[in-house]
XYZ file of C-alpha atoms in Angstrom:
255
model
C 0.000 0.000 0.000
C 2.713 2.371 -0.940
C 1.700 3.434 -4.422
C -0.136 6.588 -5.390
C -1.952 7.065 -8.668
C -1.722 9.972 -11.048
C -5.033 11.674 -11.856
C -6.918 10.396 -14.873
C -9.325 12.241 -17.076
C -12.058 13.934 -15.057
C -9.972 14.136 -11.891
C -8.566 17.275 -10.377
C -4.819 17.788 -10.642
C -2.302 17.040 -7.914
C -2.650 20.502 -6.410
C -6.319 19.997 -5.673
C -6.460 16.318 -4.687
C -6.220 15.220 -1.043
C -2.577 15.443 -0.002
C -0.581 12.347 1.035
C -0.184 11.415 4.651
C 2.165 13.490 6.777
C 5.154 11.677 8.367
C 3.481 11.286 11.800
C 0.430 9.746 10.143
C 2.587 7.393 8.097
C 4.410 6.397 11.281
C 1.037 5.731 12.917
C 0.028 3.345 10.135
C 3.449 1.669 10.194
C 3.107 1.008 13.920
C -0.439 -0.285 13.448
C 0.669 -2.651 10.695
C 3.412 -4.096 12.905
C 1.063 -4.859 15.782
C -1.721 -7.335 14.927
C -3.573 -6.455 18.131
C -4.188 -2.926 16.887
C -5.660 -3.946 13.537
C -8.077 -3.138 12.084
C -9.011 -0.559 14.743
C -5.863 1.544 14.394
C -5.274 1.124 10.667
C -7.479 4.077 9.875
C -6.982 5.261 6.352
C -9.263 8.245 6.915
C -6.765 9.792 9.328
C -4.596 10.650 6.324
C -7.309 12.802 4.744
C -7.232 15.793 7.079
C -6.158 18.058 4.214
C -9.448 17.310 2.471
C -11.341 19.264 5.112
C -10.336 22.513 3.412
C -10.997 21.184 -0.083
C -14.702 20.371 0.016
C -15.392 22.143 -3.286
C -12.458 20.439 -4.966
C -13.595 17.023 -3.762
C -17.049 17.773 -5.173
C -15.445 18.715 -8.498
C -13.453 15.487 -8.459
C -16.609 13.453 -7.845
C -18.364 15.254 -10.705
C -15.457 14.452 -13.010
C -15.620 10.788 -12.101
C -19.355 10.703 -12.791
C -18.769 12.126 -16.271
C -16.043 9.555 -16.930
C -18.401 6.735 -15.986
C -21.167 8.199 -18.150
C -18.738 8.204 -21.076
C -18.037 4.510 -20.497
C -21.761 3.748 -20.279
C -22.287 5.453 -23.641
C -19.236 3.837 -25.235
C -19.546 2.122 -28.601
C -17.108 -0.535 -27.388
C -19.713 -3.144 -26.473
C -17.330 -5.417 -24.557
C -16.016 -2.621 -22.353
C -19.480 -1.151 -21.881
C -21.104 -4.453 -20.985
C -18.368 -5.338 -18.502
C -18.621 -1.957 -16.826
C -22.391 -1.957 -16.601
C -22.587 -5.556 -15.406
C -20.145 -4.743 -12.625
C -22.252 -1.746 -11.708
C -25.494 -3.676 -11.791
C -27.681 -2.377 -8.925
C -29.102 -5.882 -8.187
C -25.584 -7.122 -7.395
C -25.104 -4.294 -4.924
C -28.548 -4.954 -3.486
C -27.559 -8.574 -2.834
C -24.524 -7.385 -0.898
C -26.636 -4.856 0.942
C -28.961 -7.633 2.101
C -25.894 -9.577 3.272
C -24.866 -6.493 5.336
C -21.641 -6.132 3.358
C -22.748 -2.844 1.828
C -24.825 -0.040 3.315
C -26.999 2.063 1.038
C -27.977 3.173 -1.484
C -27.228 6.843 -0.848
C -27.181 10.005 -2.909
C -24.313 12.477 -2.924
C -26.381 14.811 -0.747
C -26.906 12.028 1.801
C -23.175 11.430 2.128
C -22.313 15.127 2.191
C -24.603 15.473 5.183
C -23.258 12.370 6.906
C -19.556 13.151 6.381
C -19.773 16.953 6.210
C -18.560 16.920 2.596
C -15.362 15.112 3.565
C -15.504 11.829 1.685
C -14.332 10.180 -1.520
C -15.806 7.361 -3.550
C -14.138 4.634 -5.556
C -15.752 3.833 -8.920
C -16.510 0.199 -9.683
C -15.380 -1.515 -12.861
C -15.794 -4.995 -14.267
C -12.904 -7.411 -14.762
C -14.002 -10.056 -17.247
C -12.832 -13.556 -16.293
C -13.463 -16.923 -17.901
C -16.530 -17.747 -15.828
C -17.680 -14.389 -14.458
C -17.218 -10.649 -14.336
C -15.455 -9.787 -11.086
C -16.469 -6.526 -9.448
C -13.423 -4.407 -8.584
C -13.521 -1.054 -6.830
C -10.852 1.352 -8.088
C -9.308 2.543 -4.836
C -6.281 3.741 -6.783
C -8.051 6.429 -8.771
C -9.712 7.647 -5.570
C -6.228 7.797 -3.957
C -7.270 5.628 -1.023
C -4.602 3.065 -1.929
C -2.037 5.828 -2.276
C -2.799 7.038 1.243
C -2.348 3.586 2.745
C 1.020 2.498 4.087
C 2.151 -0.951 5.221
C 5.328 -1.294 7.229
C 5.775 -5.010 6.754
C 6.352 -7.509 3.998
C 3.551 -9.922 3.204
C 4.967 -13.457 3.052
C 2.788 -16.234 1.659
C 3.180 -19.968 2.127
C 4.577 -21.965 -0.786
C 4.503 -25.575 -1.968
C 7.646 -26.115 0.094
C 5.686 -25.084 3.190
C 3.070 -27.756 2.478
C 5.720 -30.431 1.892
C 7.499 -29.449 5.097
C 4.233 -29.779 7.008
C 3.672 -33.197 5.446
C 7.139 -34.341 6.507
C 6.552 -33.074 10.049
C 3.298 -35.001 10.205
C 4.953 -38.147 8.871
C 7.719 -37.914 11.494
C 5.139 -37.205 14.188
C 3.062 -40.248 13.235
C 6.158 -42.462 13.114
C 7.168 -41.395 16.629
C 3.675 -42.245 17.897
C 3.488 -45.564 16.057
C 0.777 -44.419 13.656
C 0.737 -45.465 10.012
C -1.399 -43.374 7.693
C -1.553 -42.318 4.089
C -1.486 -38.618 3.295
C -3.331 -36.580 0.737
C -2.757 -32.953 -0.228
C -5.586 -30.803 -1.530
C -6.518 -27.160 -1.569
C -9.723 -25.365 -0.699
C -11.191 -21.958 -1.408
C -12.378 -19.514 1.236
C -15.493 -18.270 -0.514
C -16.005 -14.485 -0.492
C -12.915 -14.290 1.656
C -12.416 -10.524 1.785
C -16.122 -9.928 2.180
C -16.272 -11.925 5.414
C -13.896 -9.517 7.178
C -15.423 -6.296 8.589
C -13.721 -2.910 8.350
C -13.431 -0.155 10.931
C -16.409 2.274 10.884
C -13.879 5.119 11.149
C -12.934 4.303 7.539
C -16.447 4.590 6.139
C -15.730 8.048 4.662
C -13.151 6.493 2.318
C -14.973 3.166 1.884
C -17.679 4.494 -0.440
C -18.233 2.839 -3.808
C -20.012 4.628 -6.641
C -22.133 2.384 -8.847
C -23.610 3.658 -12.092
C -27.375 3.234 -12.289
C -28.365 3.063 -15.986
C -32.000 3.946 -15.341
C -31.046 7.097 -13.445
C -27.997 7.894 -15.623
C -26.368 8.746 -12.332
C -24.353 7.210 -9.543
C -25.735 5.581 -6.448
C -23.417 5.197 -3.486
C -22.859 2.375 -1.031
C -20.578 2.154 1.997
C -18.481 -0.965 2.442
C -18.865 -2.785 5.752
C -16.317 -5.454 4.784
C -12.980 -5.524 2.982
C -13.412 -4.427 -0.658
C -11.710 -5.993 -3.660
C -9.251 -3.463 -5.039
C -7.994 -2.236 -1.666
C -4.355 -2.711 -0.710
C -5.403 -2.734 2.937
C -7.635 -5.726 2.191
C -4.615 -7.715 1.041
C -2.824 -7.183 4.352
C -5.805 -7.779 6.608
C -7.057 -10.899 4.843
C -3.555 -12.381 4.559
C -3.307 -12.145 8.331
C -6.677 -13.836 8.734
C -5.735 -16.617 6.304
C -2.363 -17.244 7.928
C -4.048 -17.332 11.329
C -6.523 -19.956 10.111
C -3.675 -22.025 8.650
C -1.675 -21.788 11.880
C -4.634 -23.122 13.867
C -5.189 -25.986 11.412
C -1.502 -26.891 11.407
C -1.437 -26.905 15.207
C -4.316 -29.368 15.434
C -2.892 -31.501 12.632
C 0.431 -31.938 14.435
C -1.026 -32.809 17.850
């Protein structure tokens, strides 16, 4: 979570966008990332947006530019791009997540201005076409949320060697206890993994997703209550959850 995006068409320039985190704020996020007990409570992305308080008009202009960009996509003659975008922004999909309590909404811009006193940003949703589905990705780079997020640790994932090492440990453990078993390796999928992990309510002002509503030719807004796809913070938080689950399973396996 160390990258920052350059503005695209429809965005305000660097002088008008929310400024990056100040050194004390970066240090705060570094300390939070190093201490699992403080996450997610202390990993508050919104604390880096204090400069936005004096740029309410500029944030409004940025949101208007993003709306126009999405309208241009919706009216595009490129059918593949248009269909992917509109499918990803399908209101029924968002409504399903709202019923599952993973999204809160829908809201209008006026609703969110009142709730957050004009101090909020939204991330537009786009569709990533895959072989069997169109995955819904929220662009937290263009909204600069990813650029304002810092992680002070390296994410290390398990490899095939880790699985083989575990298998060897189990084999040695069984041999010492006089047990003779056959072993089988397989993998499983944690369905809707990110979406099962809640986020801190203090981050709701930067956890807004804008979804184009074709019938209204306008955006409707939802607030994420769980980790969104497209967020660098989601990668860190879910990796910790996954590694914790694996550690528990390995512990019980080796008893």
